[in-house]
Coordinates of C-alpha atoms in Angstrom, one line a residue:
M1 CA -70.8 4.0 23.6
E2 CA -69.9 1.3 26.7
F3 CA -67.5 -1.0 27.5
Y4 CA -68.0 -4.3 29.7
D5 CA -65.0 -4.5 32.6
G6 CA -66.0 -7.9 33.4
D7 CA -68.9 -7.3 35.9
A8 CA -70.8 -4.6 34.4
W9 CA -71.0 -2.0 31.4
Q10 CA -69.2 1.2 31.4
P11 CA -69.6 4.3 29.8
Y12 CA -67.0 4.9 27.2
G13 CA -67.8 8.1 25.7
E14 CA -70.4 10.3 24.2
F15 CA -71.2 10.6 20.6
D16 CA -74.2 12.6 19.3
Y17 CA -78.0 11.2 20.0
G18 CA -79.5 9.2 17.3
A19 CA -76.2 8.4 15.6
D20 CA -74.5 5.0 14.7
V21 CA -71.1 3.5 15.4
R22 CA -70.9 1.1 12.1
R23 CA -67.4 -0.6 13.1
L24 CA -64.7 -0.4 15.6
R25 CA -61.1 -1.5 14.4
V26 CA -57.8 -1.3 16.2
I27 CA -54.9 0.1 14.0
N28 CA -51.4 0.5 15.5
D29 CA -52.8 0.1 18.8
T30 CA -55.5 2.8 18.7
L31 CA -59.4 2.3 18.8
Y32 CA -60.9 3.8 15.8
A33 CA -64.7 4.4 15.4
V34 CA -66.2 5.1 12.3
G35 CA -70.3 5.7 11.6
S36 CA -72.7 8.3 11.1
F37 CA -72.0 10.8 14.2
S38 CA -71.3 14.4 13.8
S39 CA -69.8 15.0 17.2
V40 CA -67.8 12.8 19.8
D41 CA -67.2 14.2 23.5
G42 CA -68.1 17.6 22.6
Q43 CA -66.2 18.1 19.6
V44 CA -67.2 18.0 15.7
S45 CA -66.6 15.0 13.9
N46 CA -67.6 13.7 10.5
G47 CA -67.9 10.0 11.0
V48 CA -64.3 9.3 12.0
A49 CA -62.7 9.5 15.6
K50 CA -60.1 7.9 17.7
R51 CA -59.7 7.0 21.4
V52 CA -56.4 9.1 22.7
G53 CA -56.0 9.7 26.3
G54 CA -59.2 8.4 27.7
T55 CA -61.2 10.4 25.4
W56 CA -62.5 10.3 21.7
V57 CA -61.1 12.9 19.2
P58 CA -62.2 13.6 15.7
V59 CA -59.8 12.6 12.6
G60 CA -59.5 14.7 9.6
A61 CA -62.3 16.6 7.8
F62 CA -64.6 16.5 4.7
P63 CA -65.5 19.1 2.4
D64 CA -69.0 18.7 3.6
P65 CA -70.7 17.4 6.8
G66 CA -73.1 14.5 7.1
Q67 CA -70.7 11.7 5.9
I68 CA -71.4 8.2 6.6
V69 CA -68.5 6.0 7.1
L70 CA -68.8 2.3 7.3
D71 CA -65.2 0.8 7.4
I72 CA -61.5 2.0 8.1
V73 CA -58.0 0.5 7.5
E74 CA -54.5 1.8 7.3
Y75 CA -52.9 1.1 3.8
R76 CA -49.2 2.1 3.4
D77 CA -49.0 4.2 6.3
T78 CA -52.6 5.9 5.3
L79 CA -55.7 5.7 6.9
V80 CA -58.4 4.6 4.1
V81 CA -62.2 5.0 4.7
I82 CA -65.2 3.7 2.7
G83 CA -68.9 4.6 2.9
Y84 CA -71.1 7.3 1.7
V85 CA -68.7 9.9 1.4
T86 CA -68.9 12.4 -1.2
F87 CA -66.5 14.7 -3.3
P88 CA -66.9 16.9 -6.0
T89 CA -65.2 14.4 -8.4
G90 CA -66.4 11.2 -6.9
R91 CA -67.4 9.0 -4.0
G92 CA -67.3 6.3 -1.9
I93 CA -63.6 5.8 -0.9
A94 CA -61.1 8.4 0.7
Y95 CA -57.8 8.6 2.1
L96 CA -56.4 11.1 4.7
D97 CA -53.8 13.3 3.3
T98 CA -51.1 14.8 5.1
D99 CA -52.7 18.0 5.2
G100 CA -55.6 16.6 7.7
Q101 CA -58.0 16.5 4.9
W102 CA -60.0 13.5 3.2
K103 CA -59.6 13.1 -0.1
L104 CA -61.0 11.0 -2.7
L105 CA -59.1 7.9 -3.4
G106 CA -58.5 7.2 -7.3
P107 CA -61.7 7.5 -9.4
G108 CA -63.9 6.6 -6.5
I109 CA -66.8 4.1 -6.7
L110 CA -68.7 4.1 -9.8
G111 CA -72.6 3.7 -10.4
G112 CA -75.5 5.2 -8.8
M113 CA -76.3 2.0 -7.2
S114 CA -72.7 0.9 -6.3
G115 CA -71.4 1.3 -2.8
A116 CA -68.1 0.4 -0.8
H117 CA -69.1 -1.5 2.8
S118 CA -65.8 -3.3 3.9
L119 CA -62.1 -3.0 3.5
A120 CA -58.8 -5.3 4.0
V121 CA -55.3 -5.1 3.4
Y122 CA -54.0 -8.5 1.4
Q123 CA -50.8 -9.0 0.5
N124 CA -49.8 -5.5 0.0
D125 CA -52.9 -4.3 -2.2
L126 CA -56.2 -2.7 -0.4
Y127 CA -59.3 -4.8 -1.2
V128 CA -62.6 -3.1 -1.3
G129 CA -65.8 -5.1 -1.1
G130 CA -69.6 -4.1 -1.4
Q131 CA -72.4 -3.7 -3.5
I132 CA -69.8 -2.6 -6.7
S133 CA -71.1 -3.2 -10.4
L134 CA -69.0 -4.0 -13.1
P135 CA -70.8 -2.7 -15.9
A136 CA -71.1 0.6 -14.2
G137 CA -67.3 1.0 -15.0
N138 CA -65.4 -0.3 -11.5
A139 CA -62.8 -2.5 -12.1
G140 CA -64.7 -5.2 -10.3
Q141 CA -67.9 -7.2 -9.6
E142 CA -68.6 -6.9 -5.9
I143 CA -65.0 -6.7 -5.2
M144 CA -61.8 -5.1 -6.4
K145 CA -58.3 -4.2 -5.2
W146 CA -56.4 -1.0 -5.4
N147 CA -52.5 -1.7 -6.1
G148 CA -51.4 1.8 -5.2
T149 CA -52.1 3.6 -8.5
A150 CA -55.6 1.8 -10.1
F151 CA -58.0 -0.4 -9.2
E152 CA -57.9 -4.1 -10.5
G153 CA -60.5 -6.8 -10.6
L154 CA -60.6 -10.3 -9.4
G155 CA -61.4 -12.4 -12.4
Q156 CA -65.1 -12.8 -12.5
G157 CA -65.5 -11.5 -8.9
L158 CA -68.5 -12.4 -6.9
Q159 CA -72.1 -12.8 -8.1
W160 CA -75.6 -13.6 -6.9
S161 CA -76.1 -15.8 -9.9
E162 CA -73.8 -17.2 -12.2
N163 CA -72.3 -15.0 -15.1
N164 CA -74.7 -12.3 -13.8
T165 CA -73.4 -8.8 -13.4
S166 CA -76.5 -6.9 -13.4
S167 CA -77.5 -8.1 -9.9
F168 CA -75.8 -7.0 -6.5
C169 CA -75.0 -9.6 -3.8
D170 CA -72.9 -7.6 -1.5
V171 CA -69.3 -8.1 0.4
R172 CA -70.0 -7.0 3.9
A173 CA -66.9 -8.5 5.8
M174 CA -63.5 -9.3 4.9
V175 CA -60.6 -11.2 7.4
E176 CA -56.9 -13.0 6.4
H177 CA -56.4 -16.2 8.1
D178 CA -53.4 -18.3 7.4
G179 CA -52.5 -16.5 4.4
L180 CA -56.1 -16.4 2.7
L181 CA -58.3 -13.9 2.5
F182 CA -61.8 -15.1 3.6
I183 CA -64.9 -12.7 2.2
G184 CA -68.3 -12.7 3.3
G185 CA -71.8 -11.6 2.0
G186 CA -74.6 -12.6 0.1
C187 CA -73.2 -14.1 -3.1
N188 CA -73.4 -17.4 -4.6
Y189 CA -70.8 -17.8 -6.9
A190 CA -67.0 -16.6 -6.7
G191 CA -64.7 -16.9 -9.9
G192 CA -67.4 -18.7 -11.4
I193 CA -67.9 -21.9 -9.0
P194 CA -70.7 -22.1 -6.4
S195 CA -69.8 -20.8 -3.1
H196 CA -72.7 -19.5 -0.7
G197 CA -71.9 -16.5 1.8
V198 CA -68.3 -17.1 2.3
A199 CA -65.6 -17.6 -0.3
V200 CA -61.9 -17.5 -0.1
W201 CA -59.3 -15.7 -2.4
D202 CA -55.2 -16.7 -2.3
G203 CA -54.2 -14.1 -4.6
T204 CA -54.5 -15.6 -7.7
R205 CA -57.7 -17.9 -7.8
W206 CA -61.1 -18.3 -6.1
C207 CA -62.4 -21.0 -3.9
S208 CA -65.3 -22.0 -2.3
V209 CA -66.1 -22.8 1.6
P210 CA -68.5 -25.4 2.2
G211 CA -72.0 -25.1 3.5
Q212 CA -75.0 -22.6 2.9
P213 CA -74.7 -20.1 5.8
N214 CA -76.3 -17.3 3.5
Q215 CA -79.8 -18.9 3.4
Q216 CA -81.4 -15.9 4.6
Q217 CA -79.7 -12.4 4.8
G218 CA -76.5 -13.6 4.1
I219 CA -73.1 -13.0 6.0
M220 CA -73.1 -9.6 8.4
G221 CA -69.5 -9.9 10.0
M222 CA -66.9 -12.5 10.4
D223 CA -63.6 -13.4 12.2
F224 CA -61.4 -16.1 13.4
Y225 CA -61.3 -17.1 17.1
R226 CA -58.7 -19.9 18.0
D227 CA -58.6 -21.3 14.2
T228 CA -62.2 -21.2 14.0
L229 CA -64.3 -19.0 11.8
F230 CA -67.4 -17.6 13.5
I231 CA -69.9 -15.6 11.3
T232 CA -73.1 -13.1 12.3
C233 CA -76.1 -14.3 9.7
G234 CA -79.6 -14.6 9.5
Y235 CA -81.7 -17.2 11.6
I236 CA -80.9 -20.3 9.1
A237 CA -77.5 -21.6 8.2
D238 CA -77.4 -25.1 6.4
G239 CA -80.7 -25.7 7.2
D240 CA -80.6 -25.2 10.9
S241 CA -81.9 -22.5 13.4
V242 CA -78.6 -20.2 14.7
N243 CA -80.3 -17.6 16.0
L244 CA -78.3 -14.8 14.0
A245 CA -74.6 -16.4 14.6
A246 CA -73.1 -19.6 13.8
K247 CA -69.1 -21.2 13.5
F248 CA -67.6 -23.6 11.1
V249 CA -67.5 -26.9 12.2
G250 CA -65.9 -28.6 9.1
T251 CA -62.5 -30.1 8.7
D252 CA -61.6 -27.8 5.9
Y253 CA -62.6 -24.6 4.8
I254 CA -61.7 -25.3 1.0
D255 CA -63.9 -27.0 -1.1
S256 CA -62.8 -26.7 -4.5
C257 CA -61.1 -23.6 -6.4
A258 CA -61.4 -22.2 -9.8
A259 CA -58.5 -21.6 -12.1
S260 CA -56.0 -18.8 -11.4
V261 CA -56.8 -15.5 -12.4
G262 CA -54.2 -13.5 -14.6
I263 CA -54.2 -9.7 -13.0
G264 CA -52.5 -7.4 -15.2
E265 CA -52.5 -3.8 -15.9
I266 CA -54.3 -2.5 -19.3
V267 CA -51.4 -1.8 -21.5
P268 CA -52.4 0.8 -24.3
P269 CA -52.4 -1.1 -27.8
G270 CA -49.1 -1.0 -29.4
A271 CA -47.4 1.0 -26.4
V272 CA -43.8 0.0 -25.7
T273 CA -43.0 -0.8 -22.4
P274 CA -40.5 2.4 -21.3
T275 CA -37.0 1.6 -20.2
I276 CA -35.6 2.8 -16.9
A277 CA -32.0 3.2 -16.3
Q278 CA -29.8 5.0 -13.7
T279 CA -27.5 8.1 -15.2
A280 CA -24.3 9.1 -14.2
D281 CA -25.6 11.3 -11.3
G282 CA -27.5 8.8 -9.9
Q283 CA -31.1 9.6 -11.4
W284 CA -33.4 7.1 -13.1
Q285 CA -34.1 8.2 -16.4
V286 CA -37.4 6.8 -18.1
S287 CA -37.4 6.5 -22.0
G288 CA -40.0 5.4 -24.3
L289 CA -42.9 7.8 -23.0
S290 CA -45.0 9.9 -25.4
A291 CA -45.1 13.8 -24.7
G292 CA -47.6 14.6 -21.8
Q293 CA -48.1 13.6 -18.2
H294 CA -47.7 10.2 -16.8
P295 CA -48.0 9.7 -12.9
Y296 CA -45.7 7.1 -11.1
V297 CA -45.0 5.6 -8.1
V298 CA -41.6 4.1 -6.5
I299 CA -42.2 1.1 -4.0
D300 CA -39.9 -0.2 -1.9
A301 CA -38.8 -4.0 -1.1
L302 CA -41.0 -3.8 1.9
G303 CA -44.1 -3.1 -0.3
R304 CA -44.0 0.9 1.0
L305 CA -45.0 3.7 -1.2
V306 CA -41.7 5.8 -0.9
Q307 CA -42.4 8.4 -4.1
N308 CA -44.9 9.3 -6.3
G309 CA -45.0 12.2 -9.1
S310 CA -45.5 13.0 -12.9
L311 CA -43.6 12.4 -15.6
P312 CA -43.6 15.0 -18.7
G313 CA -42.5 12.5 -21.4
G314 CA -39.5 12.6 -23.8
D315 CA -35.9 13.4 -22.6
R316 CA -36.9 15.2 -19.6
S317 CA -38.6 12.4 -17.8
V318 CA -36.3 11.6 -15.1
I319 CA -37.1 10.2 -11.3
P320 CA -35.1 11.8 -8.4
T321 CA -33.6 9.4 -6.3
N322 CA -31.9 11.6 -3.8
D323 CA -34.1 10.5 -0.9
L324 CA -33.8 7.0 -1.4
K325 CA -31.7 4.4 -0.6
M326 CA -29.5 1.7 -2.3
G327 CA -31.6 -1.4 -3.0
V328 CA -34.0 -3.1 -5.3
Y329 CA -37.6 -0.9 -5.8
L330 CA -40.5 -1.4 -7.7
V331 CA -41.4 1.7 -10.3
R332 CA -44.9 1.9 -11.9
V333 CA -45.7 4.0 -14.6
V334 CA -49.5 4.5 -15.2
G335 CA -50.6 2.5 -18.1
F336 CA -47.6 0.0 -18.1
P337 CA -46.4 -2.7 -16.4
A338 CA -44.3 -2.4 -13.2
Q339 CA -40.6 -2.8 -13.4
K340 CA -38.2 -4.0 -10.9
V341 CA -35.2 -1.2 -10.9
L342 CA -32.0 -1.7 -9.2
L343 CA -30.6 1.7 -7.6
I344 CA -26.7 1.2 -7.3
S345 CA -25.6 4.7 -5.8
P346 CA -28.6 7.5 -5.4
A347 CA -28.3 10.9 -6.3
R348 CA -27.0 13.4 -3.7

């Protein structure tokens, strides 16, 4: 790797010969590199490294060597990567646990032809884009989001042709700008409306962006510079020669929008939402759960995951509050809608 100092290119660390660095990201003022490399500056690495004190150091360990990592972000204080990463129970997406090991996030990416290629954090959810098949069992088509406990779809998602979930079109880049999530790739429809190459998601609905920048290989990368969207693409965009790069010159990024999407968790038929009440000793008593294990998470007012665990059901379903402070929390028991709960006097 090299960097440009304003006059000339200078060396910036040594990666194993023939390996690729697929993406660079700055996370909390630290530069991260991900790719197919197996060593960095003489140390064994599995495709993830960060710059510390003038050298590259590996980040985390996978159960097996030979992983290819395509993107990395921080989500709720935890590093998450996607790519050709495999585990005994799934593949495609992983988080860095506190023990320094990369572990599968949720069920992973499902389907033999599916794969994640880009990540973004937007409105406190983790967005995963790529070649993602809805018929294979994933929550969305080409894109889905992780809410902290499960994946959710974004309406009809993205498609190569209208109402087509059998073909891939791929999401390769995502960037937030002015409160909107811009999504680039090779797709032609977003939420059922035409949108060629670039689409916008505002949290509840899909909107199209004017133009046709994906007339050849689609959007490979994009970002904003001084409020202008720049993309890397093929040699032709909007019918003009652009030599692999282009910028948006229109007056409005939004062309038209689809109807809002109602995104909710799947609740078992006939299920009754459990009630959560504070007991005399300050704990949260959860009533209405059947016998069996019920995973839960507690999220604070800033959107941070502050506690998780599993409830046994019945009268023994108690969420401890010893490590929490007074305030409002979002409590989500898997399989049921999240509930806002006021903690008046934490247990001590």
